Coordinates of C-alpha atoms in Angstrom, one line a residue:
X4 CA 72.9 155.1 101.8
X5 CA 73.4 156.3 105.3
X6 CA 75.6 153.7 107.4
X7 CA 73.3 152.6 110.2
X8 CA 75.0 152.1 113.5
X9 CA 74.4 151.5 117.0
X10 CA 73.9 155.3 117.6
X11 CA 70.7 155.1 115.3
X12 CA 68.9 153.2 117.8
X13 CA 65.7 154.6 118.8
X14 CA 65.2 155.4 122.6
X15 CA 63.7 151.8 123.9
X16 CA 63.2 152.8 127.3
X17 CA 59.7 150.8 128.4
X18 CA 60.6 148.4 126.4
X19 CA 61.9 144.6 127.3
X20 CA 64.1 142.4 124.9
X21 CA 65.1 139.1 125.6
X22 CA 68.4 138.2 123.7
X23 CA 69.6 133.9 123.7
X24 CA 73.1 133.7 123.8
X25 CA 73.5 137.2 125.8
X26 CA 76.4 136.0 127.7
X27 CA 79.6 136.9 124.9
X28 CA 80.0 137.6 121.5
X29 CA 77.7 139.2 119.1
X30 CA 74.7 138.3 121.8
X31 CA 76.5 140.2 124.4
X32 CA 77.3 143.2 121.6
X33 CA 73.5 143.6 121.1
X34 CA 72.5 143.2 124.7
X35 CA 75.1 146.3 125.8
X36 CA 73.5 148.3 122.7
X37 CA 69.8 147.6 123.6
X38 CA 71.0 148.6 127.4
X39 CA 72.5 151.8 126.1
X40 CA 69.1 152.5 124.5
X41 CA 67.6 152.6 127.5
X42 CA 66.1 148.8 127.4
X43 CA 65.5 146.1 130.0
X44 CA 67.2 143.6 128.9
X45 CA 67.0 139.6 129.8
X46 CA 70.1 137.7 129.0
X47 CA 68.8 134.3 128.5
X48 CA 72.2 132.1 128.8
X49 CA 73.7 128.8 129.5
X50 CA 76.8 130.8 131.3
X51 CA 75.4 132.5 133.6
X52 CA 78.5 133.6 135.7
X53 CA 79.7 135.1 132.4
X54 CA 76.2 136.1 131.7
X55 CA 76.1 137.9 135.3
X56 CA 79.3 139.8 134.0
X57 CA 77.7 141.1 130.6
X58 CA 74.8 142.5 132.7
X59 CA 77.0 144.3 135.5
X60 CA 78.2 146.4 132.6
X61 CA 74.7 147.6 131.2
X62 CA 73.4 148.0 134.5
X63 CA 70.4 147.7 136.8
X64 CA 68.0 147.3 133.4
X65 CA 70.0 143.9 133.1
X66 CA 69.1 140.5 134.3
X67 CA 70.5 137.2 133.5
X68 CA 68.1 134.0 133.3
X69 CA 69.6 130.5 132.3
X70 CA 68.3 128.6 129.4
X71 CA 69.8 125.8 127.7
X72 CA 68.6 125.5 124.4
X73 CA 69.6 122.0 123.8
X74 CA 67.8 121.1 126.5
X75 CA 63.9 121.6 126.0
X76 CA 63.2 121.2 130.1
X77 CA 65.4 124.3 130.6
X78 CA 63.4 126.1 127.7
X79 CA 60.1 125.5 129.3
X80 CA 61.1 126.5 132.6
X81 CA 62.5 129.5 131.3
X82 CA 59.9 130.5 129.3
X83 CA 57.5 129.9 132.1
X84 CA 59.1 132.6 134.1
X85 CA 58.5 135.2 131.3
X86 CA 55.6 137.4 131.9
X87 CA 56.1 139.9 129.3
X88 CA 58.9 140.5 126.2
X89 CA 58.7 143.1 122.8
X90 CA 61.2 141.4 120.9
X91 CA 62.9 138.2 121.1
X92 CA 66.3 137.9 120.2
X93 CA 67.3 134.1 118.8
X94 CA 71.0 134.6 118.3
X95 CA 72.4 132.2 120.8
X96 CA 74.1 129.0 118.6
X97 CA 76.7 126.6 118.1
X98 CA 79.1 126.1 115.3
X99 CA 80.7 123.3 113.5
X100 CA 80.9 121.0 117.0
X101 CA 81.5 117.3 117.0
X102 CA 78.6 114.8 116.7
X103 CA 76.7 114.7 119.8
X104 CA 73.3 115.0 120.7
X105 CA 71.1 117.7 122.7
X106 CA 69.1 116.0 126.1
X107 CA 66.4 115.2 124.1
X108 CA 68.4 112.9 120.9
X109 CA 68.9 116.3 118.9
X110 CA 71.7 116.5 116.4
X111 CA 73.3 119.3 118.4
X112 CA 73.7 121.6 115.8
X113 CA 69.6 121.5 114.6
X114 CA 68.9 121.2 118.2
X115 CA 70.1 123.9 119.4
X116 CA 70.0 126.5 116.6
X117 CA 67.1 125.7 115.7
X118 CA 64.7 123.2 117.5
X119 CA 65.7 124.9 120.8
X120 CA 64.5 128.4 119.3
X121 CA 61.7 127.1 117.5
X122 CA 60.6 125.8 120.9
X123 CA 61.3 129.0 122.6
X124 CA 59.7 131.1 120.3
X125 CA 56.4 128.9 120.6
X126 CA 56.2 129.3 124.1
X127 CA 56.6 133.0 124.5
X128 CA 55.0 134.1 120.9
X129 CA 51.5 135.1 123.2
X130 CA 53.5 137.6 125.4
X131 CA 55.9 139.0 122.2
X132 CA 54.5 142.5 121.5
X133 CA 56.5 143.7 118.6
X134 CA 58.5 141.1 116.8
X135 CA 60.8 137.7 116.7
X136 CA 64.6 138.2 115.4
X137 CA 66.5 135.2 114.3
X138 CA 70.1 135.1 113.8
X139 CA 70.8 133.1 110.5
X140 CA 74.4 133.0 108.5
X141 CA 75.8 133.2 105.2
X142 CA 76.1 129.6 105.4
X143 CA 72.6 128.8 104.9
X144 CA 73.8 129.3 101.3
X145 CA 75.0 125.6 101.8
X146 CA 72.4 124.4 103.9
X147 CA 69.6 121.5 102.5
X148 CA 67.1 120.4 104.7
X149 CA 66.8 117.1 105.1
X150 CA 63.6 115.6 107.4
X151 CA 64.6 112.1 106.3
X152 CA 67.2 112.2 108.8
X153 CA 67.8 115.8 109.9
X154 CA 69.8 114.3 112.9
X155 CA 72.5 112.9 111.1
X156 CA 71.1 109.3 112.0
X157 CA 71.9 107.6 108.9
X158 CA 74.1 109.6 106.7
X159 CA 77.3 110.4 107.4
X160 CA 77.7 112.9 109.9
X161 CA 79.9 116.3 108.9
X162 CA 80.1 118.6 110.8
X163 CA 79.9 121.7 108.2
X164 CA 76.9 120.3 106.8
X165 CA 75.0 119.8 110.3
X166 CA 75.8 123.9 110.9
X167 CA 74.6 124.7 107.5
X168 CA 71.3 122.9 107.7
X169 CA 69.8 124.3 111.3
X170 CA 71.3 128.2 109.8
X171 CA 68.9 127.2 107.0
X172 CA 66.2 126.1 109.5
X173 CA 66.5 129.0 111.2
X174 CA 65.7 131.6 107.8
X175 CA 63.1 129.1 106.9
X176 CA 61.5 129.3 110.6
X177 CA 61.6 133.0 110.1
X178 CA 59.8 133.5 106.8
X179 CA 57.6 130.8 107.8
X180 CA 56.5 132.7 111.0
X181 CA 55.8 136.2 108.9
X182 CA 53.4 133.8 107.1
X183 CA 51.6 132.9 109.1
X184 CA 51.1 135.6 111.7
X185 CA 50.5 137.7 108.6
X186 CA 47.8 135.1 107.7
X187 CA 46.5 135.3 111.2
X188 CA 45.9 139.4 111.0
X189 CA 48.9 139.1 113.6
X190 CA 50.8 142.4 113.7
X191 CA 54.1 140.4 115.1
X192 CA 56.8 140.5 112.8
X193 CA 59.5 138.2 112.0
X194 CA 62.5 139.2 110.8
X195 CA 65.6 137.6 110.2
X196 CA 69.2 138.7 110.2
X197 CA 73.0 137.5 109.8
X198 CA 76.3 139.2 110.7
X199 CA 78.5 138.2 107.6
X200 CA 81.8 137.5 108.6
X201 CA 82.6 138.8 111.8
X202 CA 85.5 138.4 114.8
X203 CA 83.5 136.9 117.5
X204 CA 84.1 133.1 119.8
X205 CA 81.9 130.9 118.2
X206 CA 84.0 129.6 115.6
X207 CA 86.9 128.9 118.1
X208 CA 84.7 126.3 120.1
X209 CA 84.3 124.2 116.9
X210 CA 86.9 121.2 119.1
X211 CA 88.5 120.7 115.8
X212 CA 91.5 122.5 113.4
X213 CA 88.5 124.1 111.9
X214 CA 88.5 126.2 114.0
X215 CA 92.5 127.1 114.5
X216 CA 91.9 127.5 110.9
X217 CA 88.7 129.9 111.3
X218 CA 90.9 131.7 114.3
X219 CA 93.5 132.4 111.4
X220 CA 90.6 134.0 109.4
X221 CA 89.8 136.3 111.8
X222 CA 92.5 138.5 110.5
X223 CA 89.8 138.9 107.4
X224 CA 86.6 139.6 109.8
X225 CA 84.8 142.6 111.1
X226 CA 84.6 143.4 114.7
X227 CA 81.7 141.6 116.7
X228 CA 80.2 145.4 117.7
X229 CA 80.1 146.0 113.7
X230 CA 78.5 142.1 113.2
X231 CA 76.0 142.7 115.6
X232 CA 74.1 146.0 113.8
X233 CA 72.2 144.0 111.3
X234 CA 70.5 142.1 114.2
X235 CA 70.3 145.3 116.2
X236 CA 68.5 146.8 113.0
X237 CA 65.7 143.7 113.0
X238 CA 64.9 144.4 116.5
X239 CA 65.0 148.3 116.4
X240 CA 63.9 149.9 113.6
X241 CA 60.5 150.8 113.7
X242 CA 59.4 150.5 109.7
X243 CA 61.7 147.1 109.0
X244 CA 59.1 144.7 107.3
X245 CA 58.1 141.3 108.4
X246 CA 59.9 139.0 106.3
X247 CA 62.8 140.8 106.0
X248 CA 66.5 139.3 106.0
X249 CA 68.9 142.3 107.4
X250 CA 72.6 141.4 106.6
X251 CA 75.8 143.5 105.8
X252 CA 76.1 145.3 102.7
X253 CA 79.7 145.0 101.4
X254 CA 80.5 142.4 98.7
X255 CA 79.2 139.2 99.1
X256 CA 77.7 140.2 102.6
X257 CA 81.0 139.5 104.3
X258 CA 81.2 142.4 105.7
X259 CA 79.6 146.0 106.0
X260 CA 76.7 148.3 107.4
X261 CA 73.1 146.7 107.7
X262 CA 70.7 146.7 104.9
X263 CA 68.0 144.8 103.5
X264 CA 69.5 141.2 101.6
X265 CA 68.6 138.8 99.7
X266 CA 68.6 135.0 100.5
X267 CA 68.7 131.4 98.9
X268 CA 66.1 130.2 96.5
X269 CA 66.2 127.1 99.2
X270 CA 65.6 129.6 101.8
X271 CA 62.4 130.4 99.8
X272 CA 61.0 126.7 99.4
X273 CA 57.3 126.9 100.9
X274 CA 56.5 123.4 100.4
X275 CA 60.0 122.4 102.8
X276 CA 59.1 125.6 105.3
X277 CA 55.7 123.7 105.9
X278 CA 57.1 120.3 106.2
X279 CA 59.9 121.6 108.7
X280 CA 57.4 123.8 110.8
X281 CA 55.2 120.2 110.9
X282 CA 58.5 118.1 111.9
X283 CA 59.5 121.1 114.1
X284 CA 55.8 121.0 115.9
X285 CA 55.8 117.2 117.0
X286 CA 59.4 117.1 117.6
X287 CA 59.5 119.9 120.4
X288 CA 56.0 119.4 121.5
X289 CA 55.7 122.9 120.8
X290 CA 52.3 123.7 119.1
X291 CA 52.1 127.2 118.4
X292 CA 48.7 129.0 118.4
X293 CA 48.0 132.3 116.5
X294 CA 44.7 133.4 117.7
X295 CA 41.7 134.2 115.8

């Protein structure tokens, strides 16, 4: 099988993307590549001084926008100001942070990586023209959803376990979405992807010895620019199905070229997919509507 790289991107001049979490690591990887490819790229970030710095480097078919993700104010303010967008890019996250809470009560973790996206995606789905890429991990392997208390209210709170659960939200959300756009006649995809293990800052902010340990791991990673293809593959390729979970290729998807892969049976739970897109609905707000 050919190794698929940044170079295999299709021209995408005409063509917007809006990429979360466009402001460093594997967000700010894509965002370069999309610019190269002749995109106009919106780098939708919390940082937007470093933000503003990503952009000056792909060039006049950059912009930044801020949007905080835990903060679901900032996401409809920022999807307000959207007028048009091919393919949204949910990659922005957080990793393994201490317990706190989003501006709306949020375990941080769920909040963010996936309630804030969730949101996001509601809100902008009648402009999307092409398709909806979100940014899962390996770690959903470990994830259980649990809408008892998916904000770590009652049970005790652990970190690894609060990560885990919104990367499993965030596959779930994705297949859920190819439903049901493909049950609306929709011709949106959704497709999901994850970067194995790869060199990139997130697990450094973690504000525990986690992460010195993670940093120490990072002598096992890929580079963020090789972590970033399988999401660049989602939101590129022209004939990549809808419902389709691009990931790296090598053994145990650790590391590797882009291809097709396969997921957790958990992942494929219908019944749970539902029940989250329901709890997902009235806990945003965010009721999305898929025409007739």
């Amino acid at each position: 099988m050919p190794k698929w790289t940044a170079r295999d991107i299709v021209d995408q001049q005409g063509r917007t993307f809006v990429v979360t979490g466009a402001n460093s690591g594997l967000g700010a990887v894509a965002a370069r590549a999309l610019g190269s490819a002749g995109a106009h790229v919106v780098l939708a970030c919390r940082d937007v001084e470093k933000g503003a710095a990503v952009a000056a480097e792909i060039g006049g078919n950059a912009e930044v926008r801020r949007v905080d993700l835990a903060d679901l104010d900032s996401v409809r303010e920022f999807a307000a100001g959207i007028d048009r967008v091919d393919v949204l890019v949910n990659n922005a996250g957080v990793m393994a942070v201490p317990k706190r809470s989003t501006a709306d009560g949020f375990e941080m973790h769920f909040g963010t990586n996936h309630l804030g996206h969730f949101a996001l995606t509601g809100l902008l789905l009648d402009r999307v023209t092409d398709r909806v890429v979100t940014v899962s991990s390996l770690l959903h392997r470990f994830g259980r959803i649990n809408l008892d208390d998916p904000n770590f209210e009652h049970r005790r709170y652990r970190r690894s376990s609060a990560y885990a659960q919104s990367k499993l939200a965030n596959l779930m959300f994705a297949y859920e979405l190819q439903r049901r756009l493909s049950a609306a006649g929709s011709e949106i995809k959704s497709v999901a992807a994850h970067p194995g293990y790869a060199s990139t800052n997130l697990q450094t902010h973690t504000e525990s010895f986690w992460g010195l340990v993670i940093g120490v791991g990072h002598l096992f990673t890929q580079r963020a620019k090789i972590g970033a293809l399988p999401e660049l593959y989602a939101a590129t390729v022209p004939d990549v199905a809808g419902g389709s979970y691009i990931g790296p290729r090598g053994p145990f998807g650790l590391r590797g070229y882009p291809r097709v892969v396969g997921s957790s049976g958990r992942s494929r739970d219908r019944s749970v997919a539902r029940a989250l897109w329901a709890e997902s609905e009235s806990m945003t707000g965010v009721t999305y509507g898929f025409g007739s």
